[in-house]
Amino acid sequence: METAFADFGTLLPGTDAGQLHTEGARRLLAACEKSHAFDVVALRAFVSEQNGKSVRIIEGIEVDCSDGTVPSRSPVGIRNRERLLLMHQKGGEMPYDVRALRTDFPGTLHQNHVGPGEPRSLCLYFEPWSTVERAWTPERHLARVAWWLRETSLGTLHRNDQPLERMYFVSPWQVVLPPEFCQRSFSPDEALFLHAIPSGSENTEVIIGQFLPRQSAGQPGNTFTDVLPVAIAPVVHKPTNDYPSSLGALEDQLVARGSSVISELRRAIQDHTTTSGLEMKTGGVGTVIVIRMPVIASADAEPERIDLQGVVVQASLARLGVACGALIDGKDGKAYVDATARLASAAGTAEPVGEAWRDLVVGPLDVRIAPTKADARAMSGVGEDDADFDGLIAGVGALGSAMADMWSRAGWGRWTLVDDDVLRAHNIVRHLGRYEHVGRSKVATVADVMQRNFSPGVDGAAAIHAKVTAPDVRVDAAIKSVTLLVDATTSLNAPRDLASNDETPRSASTFLTPSGLGSVLLLEDSGRNVRLSSLESQYYRAVLMSDWGAQHLAGHYGQLWVGGGCRDISAVISNELVTLHAATLARRLRLHVRITDARMCAWSLDDLTGHLAATEIPVAKPLYSDSGGWRIAWDEGLLAKLRQMRTARLPNETGGILLGYWDLQVDTCFLVDALPAPLDSIEERGSFVRGTVGLKEALEECRRRTANIVDYVGEWHSHPDHVSSRPSTDDYKLLDHLATVMANDGLPSVMLIAGDTDATILAKPEKH
């Protein structure tokens, strides 16, 4: 009898090496021509259409292999001369594959999974190609092929110390079901439809389940195959079974555990079938059955969990229904429910059903439930109590959008997003949005991405296109409804305005430094006794007083003009830095809000070593003074520093300049720091005259370190022991002089007097 060979691939004219395009295939051909065990028969190629052009993706050398070591009558079925196709795919995961072209080549251990109808593939290597290629040569490859044939024919290929191979190939299908599958799977108004997701791989495939109205059935592209959810009686926990190969074997295993699927399967098929019947279609994958099975420890115990087991039956739903007696063949291409049989089944007088269903082949399905927010929290190490709150993110630019996405993926909070900006073309370099989102509202874009992190309906973010400080009823309502507000606007006005609003919830401010090498977190205490406006001024003092503050707010490495307006300047910061700091800020804020106290922290990155240094900044209690219609905001940290400088110079008076900034929108001067007396100052028991040595340089350094925010705002001096801080006549004269000087900038002047046990702050001119 003549041996039949598979016609696999396109036959090339001749066996000359010039027919081959890849160096790997040519080297393999040369090795075959030198070998006494391989006779070249033909050359073949596999062609794919790409962009309208035919592209050769695989090349093959058809050979007859016979090295004289395979017995002539092998019990396994390997012959002493085998027709093989030595295949080469440049850049493939395993570039070299060997196919047995004899159509009746036996199924043996150590073969690779192949597509339907394809020649069998020899599993030659146990290690990944990245390991094999380091010692691979064409000659050694041919020797490996001959070794495989010899060892397989002798039954010695499988080593005793090697784990046994699986009886069946692992199912290439993974079914992902919606989180609410168990609750909605028996709804009369909707049905579960499956959609295959192309993975680009021959070995794996993911199928996504989605609930749609039942009338969607039959619409093109709406279903991958017939889907039938079935709920069965509880199964008793026992050692794991081997996977059944038929529906009958599955039923037997369930019966052994005190349950059954066939009766519920019949009922589910009948419930699924309308009066118009089901089409008796052939071909296709078959019917997917998702079995909902409660698991119990013993026959009289309560269920401890609900398992989902998936199987695919190689029959359409209609043919499955006929085989198991749920439907009758209408002989018109459809199957129908037998009303008489249904009534008899309900009455318990139904005729015995045939056994045709038992032989239906089933295959395993890896059923997964899409993660919920609770699952995301568990996988992220986020506690349920910490994550169940309503929050608002003001500003969803590069930093805000990255943090929002991270918190969404961790299931932390339910968020409202507020921003009045749209996504510009240059924003895609660092923003969560993509080019397809250019021109859209940033809040709508980020909310859409957050919703797509999970199955539809699992997570959602409210989007308000507006400024967080604008008079907007939507914004006002959102602020009143949340318990945490995160400011990522990168503006000065937003955190200050939010701080002045008593209806604002506990708030945090997060921002990157201009270079992108640093980041900052300011967090109010839970009672809002220390607000963002006070934390801001205390943060600037830390910048002025610390070594890390010297370059903390240094300017950009450069500027990019991306538009025609002066507001279109974009800092030179890579998305790597945005992501690095966003992750740091997102995690630290999430952990810090568990604590009721206010927190301040700054991070600085050493770009050479990658070391990220964190600095915890002490938080002081805010202090407020009113003078001349103005409010002066300072804190106990500054007061303590003033008292320390005063005590150090006793019994003489001392003094210096005050550093801070004015916010005329809220009629407030924020005092940041106080400098000690210059070296040329005159300090006496009853008077103090401030000098000027070093002041110019000190002010220039102050402006540089704080990005020109903190500057000179007035003077301070001390009174000796046993003298109150009440201003003297000379003090009032000095204040008048200071007011005249500051009037050049249109600003009031501030004078602070530190006494033995108290302090007085004056501002002039008075506000009208």
PDB file of C-alpha atoms in Angstrom, residues 71-272:
ATOM      1  CA  PRO A  71      13.954  -0.771  14.158  1.00  0.00           C
ATOM      2  CA  SER A  72      12.035  -1.905  11.099  1.00  0.00           C
ATOM      3  CA  ARG A  73       9.038  -3.003  13.160  1.00  0.00           C
ATOM      4  CA  SER A  74       8.616  -0.499  15.966  1.00  0.00           C
ATOM      5  CA  PRO A  75       5.669  -1.236  18.283  1.00  0.00           C
ATOM      6  CA  VAL A  76       5.076   2.513  18.525  1.00  0.00           C
ATOM      7  CA  GLY A  77       4.584   2.886  14.771  1.00  0.00           C
ATOM      8  CA  ILE A  78       7.702   4.896  13.907  1.00  0.00           C
ATOM      9  CA  ARG A  79       9.230   3.712  10.621  1.00  0.00           C
ATOM     10  CA  ASN A  80      12.912   3.426   9.799  1.00  0.00           C
ATOM     11  CA  ARG A  81      12.417   5.989   7.052  1.00  0.00           C
ATOM     12  CA  GLU A  82      10.189   8.974   7.764  1.00  0.00           C
ATOM     13  CA  ARG A  83       9.189  11.924   5.591  1.00  0.00           C
ATOM     14  CA  LEU A  84       9.677  15.140   7.584  1.00  0.00           C
ATOM     15  CA  LEU A  85       9.404  18.872   6.977  1.00  0.00           C
ATOM     16  CA  LEU A  86      12.158  20.868   8.705  1.00  0.00           C
ATOM     17  CA  MET A  87      10.615  24.320   9.166  1.00  0.00           C
ATOM     18  CA  HIS A  88      12.264  27.661   9.907  1.00  0.00           C
ATOM     19  CA  GLN A  89      10.451  30.841  10.942  1.00  0.00           C
ATOM     20  CA  LYS A  90      12.693  33.841  11.416  1.00  0.00           C
ATOM     21  CA  GLY A  91      11.969  35.571  14.711  1.00  0.00           C
ATOM     22  CA  GLY A  92       9.527  32.910  15.903  1.00  0.00           C
ATOM     23  CA  GLU A  93       9.196  31.913  19.540  1.00  0.00           C
ATOM     24  CA  MET A  94      10.729  28.553  18.538  1.00  0.00           C
ATOM     25  CA  PRO A  95      12.216  29.237  15.096  1.00  0.00           C
ATOM     26  CA  TYR A  96      12.733  25.588  14.178  1.00  0.00           C
ATOM     27  CA  ASP A  97       9.846  23.111  13.992  1.00  0.00           C
ATOM     28  CA  VAL A  98       9.763  19.559  12.614  1.00  0.00           C
ATOM     29  CA  ARG A  99       6.572  18.071  11.157  1.00  0.00           C
ATOM     30  CA  ALA A 100       5.961  14.403  10.382  1.00  0.00           C
ATOM     31  CA  LEU A 101       4.364  14.393   6.926  1.00  0.00           C
ATOM     32  CA  ARG A 102       3.152  10.795   6.938  1.00  0.00           C
ATOM     33  CA  THR A 103      -0.618  11.121   7.345  1.00  0.00           C
ATOM     34  CA  ASP A 104      -0.828   8.082   9.639  1.00  0.00           C
ATOM     35  CA  PHE A 105       2.150   9.079  11.779  1.00  0.00           C
ATOM     36  CA  PRO A 106       1.302   7.844  15.309  1.00  0.00           C
ATOM     37  CA  GLY A 107       0.388  10.002  18.232  1.00  0.00           C
ATOM     38  CA  THR A 108       3.142   9.621  20.817  1.00  0.00           C
ATOM     39  CA  LEU A 109       4.470  11.291  23.910  1.00  0.00           C
ATOM     40  CA  HIS A 110       6.427  14.498  23.409  1.00  0.00           C
ATOM     41  CA  GLN A 111       4.531  16.055  20.560  1.00  0.00           C
ATOM     42  CA  ASN A 112       3.506  19.688  20.284  1.00  0.00           C
ATOM     43  CA  HIS A 113      -0.048  20.882  19.948  1.00  0.00           C
ATOM     44  CA  VAL A 114      -0.959  21.662  16.319  1.00  0.00           C
ATOM     45  CA  GLY A 115      -3.967  23.083  14.530  1.00  0.00           C
ATOM     46  CA  PRO A 116      -6.773  20.886  13.172  1.00  0.00           C
ATOM     47  CA  GLY A 117      -5.645  18.799  10.179  1.00  0.00           C
ATOM     48  CA  GLU A 118      -1.992  19.810  10.465  1.00  0.00           C
ATOM     49  CA  PRO A 119       0.859  17.265  10.451  1.00  0.00           C
ATOM     50  CA  ARG A 120       2.147  16.193  13.840  1.00  0.00           C
ATOM     51  CA  SER A 121       4.928  18.271  15.409  1.00  0.00           C
ATOM     52  CA  LEU A 122       7.889  16.640  17.184  1.00  0.00           C
ATOM     53  CA  CYS A 123       8.708  18.112  20.602  1.00  0.00           C
ATOM     54  CA  LEU A 124      12.515  18.121  20.371  1.00  0.00           C
ATOM     55  CA  TYR A 125      13.545  20.518  23.115  1.00  0.00           C
ATOM     56  CA  PHE A 126      12.544  20.775  26.745  1.00  0.00           C
ATOM     57  CA  GLU A 127      14.086  24.215  27.300  1.00  0.00           C
ATOM     58  CA  PRO A 128      12.947  27.546  25.831  1.00  0.00           C
ATOM     59  CA  TRP A 129      14.599  28.706  22.611  1.00  0.00           C
ATOM     60  CA  SER A 130      16.463  31.476  24.471  1.00  0.00           C
ATOM     61  CA  THR A 131      18.407  28.676  26.190  1.00  0.00           C
ATOM     62  CA  VAL A 132      18.572  26.243  23.276  1.00  0.00           C
ATOM     63  CA  GLU A 133      19.932  28.769  20.772  1.00  0.00           C
ATOM     64  CA  ARG A 134      23.135  29.337  22.751  1.00  0.00           C
ATOM     65  CA  ALA A 135      24.404  25.889  21.762  1.00  0.00           C
ATOM     66  CA  TRP A 136      22.252  25.251  18.686  1.00  0.00           C
ATOM     67  CA  THR A 137      23.706  24.385  15.279  1.00  0.00           C
ATOM     68  CA  PRO A 138      21.950  22.936  12.220  1.00  0.00           C
ATOM     69  CA  GLU A 139      24.026  19.776  12.511  1.00  0.00           C
ATOM     70  CA  ARG A 140      23.098  19.245  16.168  1.00  0.00           C
ATOM     71  CA  HIS A 141      19.462  19.938  15.262  1.00  0.00           C
ATOM     72  CA  LEU A 142      19.456  17.113  12.712  1.00  0.00           C
ATOM     73  CA  ALA A 143      21.069  14.795  15.248  1.00  0.00           C
ATOM     74  CA  ARG A 144      18.301  15.742  17.698  1.00  0.00           C
ATOM     75  CA  VAL A 145      15.631  14.794  15.127  1.00  0.00           C
ATOM     76  CA  ALA A 146      17.237  11.380  14.529  1.00  0.00           C
ATOM     77  CA  TRP A 147      17.532  10.864  18.307  1.00  0.00           C
ATOM     78  CA  TRP A 148      13.823  11.673  18.811  1.00  0.00           C
ATOM     79  CA  LEU A 149      12.774   9.123  16.177  1.00  0.00           C
ATOM     80  CA  ARG A 150      15.065   6.434  17.585  1.00  0.00           C
ATOM     81  CA  GLU A 151      14.155   6.926  21.271  1.00  0.00           C
ATOM     82  CA  THR A 152      10.440   7.184  20.511  1.00  0.00           C
ATOM     83  CA  SER A 153      10.502   4.021  18.404  1.00  0.00           C
ATOM     84  CA  LEU A 154      12.200   2.157  21.268  1.00  0.00           C
ATOM     85  CA  GLY A 155       9.830   3.578  23.896  1.00  0.00           C
ATOM     86  CA  THR A 156      12.709   5.149  25.852  1.00  0.00           C
ATOM     87  CA  LEU A 157      12.208   8.836  25.089  1.00  0.00           C
ATOM     88  CA  HIS A 158      10.348   9.540  28.344  1.00  0.00           C
ATOM     89  CA  ARG A 159      12.799   9.548  31.264  1.00  0.00           C
ATOM     90  CA  ASN A 160      11.808   7.925  34.548  1.00  0.00           C
ATOM     91  CA  ASP A 161      12.549  11.108  36.474  1.00  0.00           C
ATOM     92  CA  GLN A 162      10.493  13.251  34.095  1.00  0.00           C
ATOM     93  CA  PRO A 163       6.918  14.224  35.074  1.00  0.00           C
ATOM     94  CA  LEU A 164       4.214  12.416  33.164  1.00  0.00           C
ATOM     95  CA  GLU A 165       2.661  14.341  30.336  1.00  0.00           C
ATOM     96  CA  ARG A 166      -0.954  15.416  30.522  1.00  0.00           C
ATOM     97  CA  MET A 167      -3.489  12.988  29.124  1.00  0.00           C
ATOM     98  CA  TYR A 168      -5.128  15.844  27.194  1.00  0.00           C
ATOM     99  CA  PHE A 169      -3.809  19.086  25.872  1.00  0.00           C
ATOM    100  CA  VAL A 170      -4.595  22.015  28.123  1.00  0.00           C
ATOM    101  CA  SER A 171      -7.646  23.833  26.823  1.00  0.00           C
ATOM    102  CA  PRO A 172      -6.631  26.874  24.788  1.00  0.00           C
ATOM    103  CA  TRP A 173      -9.834  28.640  25.823  1.00  0.00           C
ATOM    104  CA  GLN A 174     -10.264  30.825  28.872  1.00  0.00           C
ATOM    105  CA  VAL A 175     -13.760  32.189  29.442  1.00  0.00           C
ATOM    106  CA  VAL A 176     -14.013  35.413  31.431  1.00  0.00           C
ATOM    107  CA  LEU A 177     -17.509  35.984  32.811  1.00  0.00           C
ATOM    108  CA  PRO A 178     -18.994  39.203  34.216  1.00  0.00           C
ATOM    109  CA  PRO A 179     -18.779  39.601  38.006  1.00  0.00           C
ATOM    110  CA  GLU A 180     -22.578  39.398  38.296  1.00  0.00           C
ATOM    111  CA  PHE A 181     -22.790  36.174  36.282  1.00  0.00           C
ATOM    112  CA  CYS A 182     -24.309  34.094  39.092  1.00  0.00           C
ATOM    113  CA  GLN A 183     -26.989  36.693  39.854  1.00  0.00           C
ATOM    114  CA  ARG A 184     -27.973  37.439  36.257  1.00  0.00           C
ATOM    115  CA  SER A 185     -27.422  34.127  34.475  1.00  0.00           C
ATOM    116  CA  PHE A 186     -31.080  33.095  34.756  1.00  0.00           C
ATOM    117  CA  SER A 187     -32.685  36.418  33.917  1.00  0.00           C
ATOM    118  CA  PRO A 188     -35.648  36.068  31.519  1.00  0.00           C
ATOM    119  CA  ASP A 189     -34.819  39.349  29.785  1.00  0.00           C
ATOM    120  CA  GLU A 190     -31.134  38.960  29.002  1.00  0.00           C
ATOM    121  CA  ALA A 191     -28.680  36.291  27.922  1.00  0.00           C
ATOM    122  CA  LEU A 192     -24.961  35.755  28.148  1.00  0.00           C
ATOM    123  CA  PHE A 193     -23.077  36.173  24.885  1.00  0.00           C
ATOM    124  CA  LEU A 194     -19.447  35.248  24.370  1.00  0.00           C
ATOM    125  CA  HIS A 195     -16.996  37.111  22.176  1.00  0.00           C
ATOM    126  CA  ALA A 196     -13.649  35.623  21.128  1.00  0.00           C
ATOM    127  CA  ILE A 197     -10.713  38.004  21.544  1.00  0.00           C
ATOM    128  CA  PRO A 198      -7.941  37.441  18.962  1.00  0.00           C
ATOM    129  CA  SER A 199      -4.733  36.956  20.908  1.00  0.00           C
ATOM    130  CA  GLY A 200      -2.254  36.653  18.071  1.00  0.00           C
ATOM    131  CA  SER A 201      -1.193  33.265  19.433  1.00  0.00           C
ATOM    132  CA  GLU A 202      -2.094  29.780  18.276  1.00  0.00           C
ATOM    133  CA  ASN A 203      -1.948  28.378  21.792  1.00  0.00           C
ATOM    134  CA  THR A 204      -4.195  30.638  23.841  1.00  0.00           C
ATOM    135  CA  GLU A 205      -7.482  32.387  23.367  1.00  0.00           C
ATOM    136  CA  VAL A 206      -9.659  34.449  25.679  1.00  0.00           C
ATOM    137  CA  ILE A 207     -13.431  34.637  25.417  1.00  0.00           C
ATOM    138  CA  ILE A 208     -15.219  37.522  27.095  1.00  0.00           C
ATOM    139  CA  GLY A 209     -18.774  37.080  28.363  1.00  0.00           C
ATOM    140  CA  GLN A 210     -21.253  39.935  28.322  1.00  0.00           C
ATOM    141  CA  PHE A 211     -24.938  40.158  29.184  1.00  0.00           C
ATOM    142  CA  LEU A 212     -27.119  41.545  26.407  1.00  0.00           C
ATOM    143  CA  PRO A 213     -30.882  41.647  25.801  1.00  0.00           C
ATOM    144  CA  ARG A 214     -32.152  38.285  24.607  1.00  0.00           C
ATOM    145  CA  GLN A 215     -33.352  39.838  21.361  1.00  0.00           C
ATOM    146  CA  SER A 216     -29.675  40.409  20.487  1.00  0.00           C
ATOM    147  CA  ALA A 217     -29.413  36.693  19.717  1.00  0.00           C
ATOM    148  CA  GLY A 218     -28.815  36.054  16.052  1.00  0.00           C
ATOM    149  CA  GLN A 219     -27.340  39.465  15.317  1.00  0.00           C
ATOM    150  CA  PRO A 220     -24.029  39.170  13.423  1.00  0.00           C
ATOM    151  CA  GLY A 221     -20.974  39.110  15.651  1.00  0.00           C
ATOM    152  CA  ASN A 222     -22.998  38.992  18.855  1.00  0.00           C
ATOM    153  CA  THR A 223     -22.208  35.468  19.903  1.00  0.00           C
ATOM    154  CA  PHE A 224     -19.223  33.185  19.728  1.00  0.00           C
ATOM    155  CA  THR A 225     -21.241  30.024  20.256  1.00  0.00           C
ATOM    156  CA  ASP A 226     -24.313  28.794  22.123  1.00  0.00           C
ATOM    157  CA  VAL A 227     -24.001  29.507  25.849  1.00  0.00           C
ATOM    158  CA  LEU A 228     -26.009  27.767  28.524  1.00  0.00           C
ATOM    159  CA  PRO A 229     -25.661  28.473  32.257  1.00  0.00           C
ATOM    160  CA  VAL A 230     -26.758  25.571  34.459  1.00  0.00           C
ATOM    161  CA  ALA A 231     -27.160  25.511  38.252  1.00  0.00           C
ATOM    162  CA  ILE A 232     -26.821  22.123  39.894  1.00  0.00           C
ATOM    163  CA  ALA A 233     -27.246  20.716  43.403  1.00  0.00           C
ATOM    164  CA  PRO A 234     -24.308  21.031  45.818  1.00  0.00           C
ATOM    165  CA  VAL A 235     -21.361  18.735  45.241  1.00  0.00           C
ATOM    166  CA  VAL A 236     -19.538  17.048  48.124  1.00  0.00           C
ATOM    167  CA  HIS A 237     -15.848  17.913  48.349  1.00  0.00           C
ATOM    168  CA  LYS A 238     -13.616  14.985  47.355  1.00  0.00           C
ATOM    169  CA  PRO A 239     -10.163  14.524  45.823  1.00  0.00           C
ATOM    170  CA  THR A 240      -9.818  16.038  42.364  1.00  0.00           C
ATOM    171  CA  ASN A 241     -11.089  13.949  39.431  1.00  0.00           C
ATOM    172  CA  ASP A 242      -9.423  13.529  36.071  1.00  0.00           C
ATOM    173  CA  TYR A 243     -11.145  15.730  33.520  1.00  0.00           C
ATOM    174  CA  PRO A 244     -13.957  13.821  31.758  1.00  0.00           C
ATOM    175  CA  SER A 245     -13.811  13.330  28.010  1.00  0.00           C
ATOM    176  CA  SER A 246     -17.575  12.917  27.520  1.00  0.00           C
ATOM    177  CA  LEU A 247     -20.799  14.308  28.905  1.00  0.00           C
ATOM    178  CA  GLY A 248     -21.586  10.886  30.355  1.00  0.00           C
ATOM    179  CA  ALA A 249     -18.288  10.779  32.235  1.00  0.00           C
ATOM    180  CA  LEU A 250     -18.980  14.256  33.630  1.00  0.00           C
ATOM    181  CA  GLU A 251     -22.413  13.132  34.820  1.00  0.00           C
ATOM    182  CA  ASP A 252     -20.944  10.052  36.500  1.00  0.00           C
ATOM    183  CA  GLN A 253     -18.400  12.133  38.384  1.00  0.00           C
ATOM    184  CA  LEU A 254     -21.072  14.535  39.611  1.00  0.00           C
ATOM    185  CA  VAL A 255     -23.366  11.675  40.701  1.00  0.00           C
ATOM    186  CA  ALA A 256     -20.467  10.270  42.721  1.00  0.00           C
ATOM    187  CA  ARG A 257     -20.358  13.619  44.536  1.00  0.00           C
ATOM    188  CA  GLY A 258     -24.080  13.687  45.255  1.00  0.00           C
ATOM    189  CA  SER A 259     -25.152  15.896  42.363  1.00  0.00           C
ATOM    190  CA  SER A 260     -26.149  15.696  38.706  1.00  0.00           C
ATOM    191  CA  VAL A 261     -26.060  17.883  35.632  1.00  0.00           C
ATOM    192  CA  ILE A 262     -28.206  16.124  33.049  1.00  0.00           C
ATOM    193  CA  SER A 263     -31.632  16.818  34.579  1.00  0.00           C
ATOM    194  CA  GLU A 264     -30.821  20.501  35.119  1.00  0.00           C
ATOM    195  CA  LEU A 265     -29.296  20.630  31.659  1.00  0.00           C
ATOM    196  CA  ARG A 266     -32.559  19.403  30.102  1.00  0.00           C
ATOM    197  CA  ARG A 267     -34.574  21.953  32.059  1.00  0.00           C
ATOM    198  CA  ALA A 268     -32.213  24.807  31.126  1.00  0.00           C
ATOM    199  CA  ILE A 269     -32.356  23.887  27.425  1.00  0.00           C
ATOM    200  CA  GLN A 270     -36.149  23.850  27.493  1.00  0.00           C
ATOM    201  CA  ASP A 271     -36.278  27.202  29.290  1.00  0.00           C
ATOM    202  CA  HIS A 272     -33.862  28.624  26.724  1.00  0.00           C
TER     203      HIS A 272
END
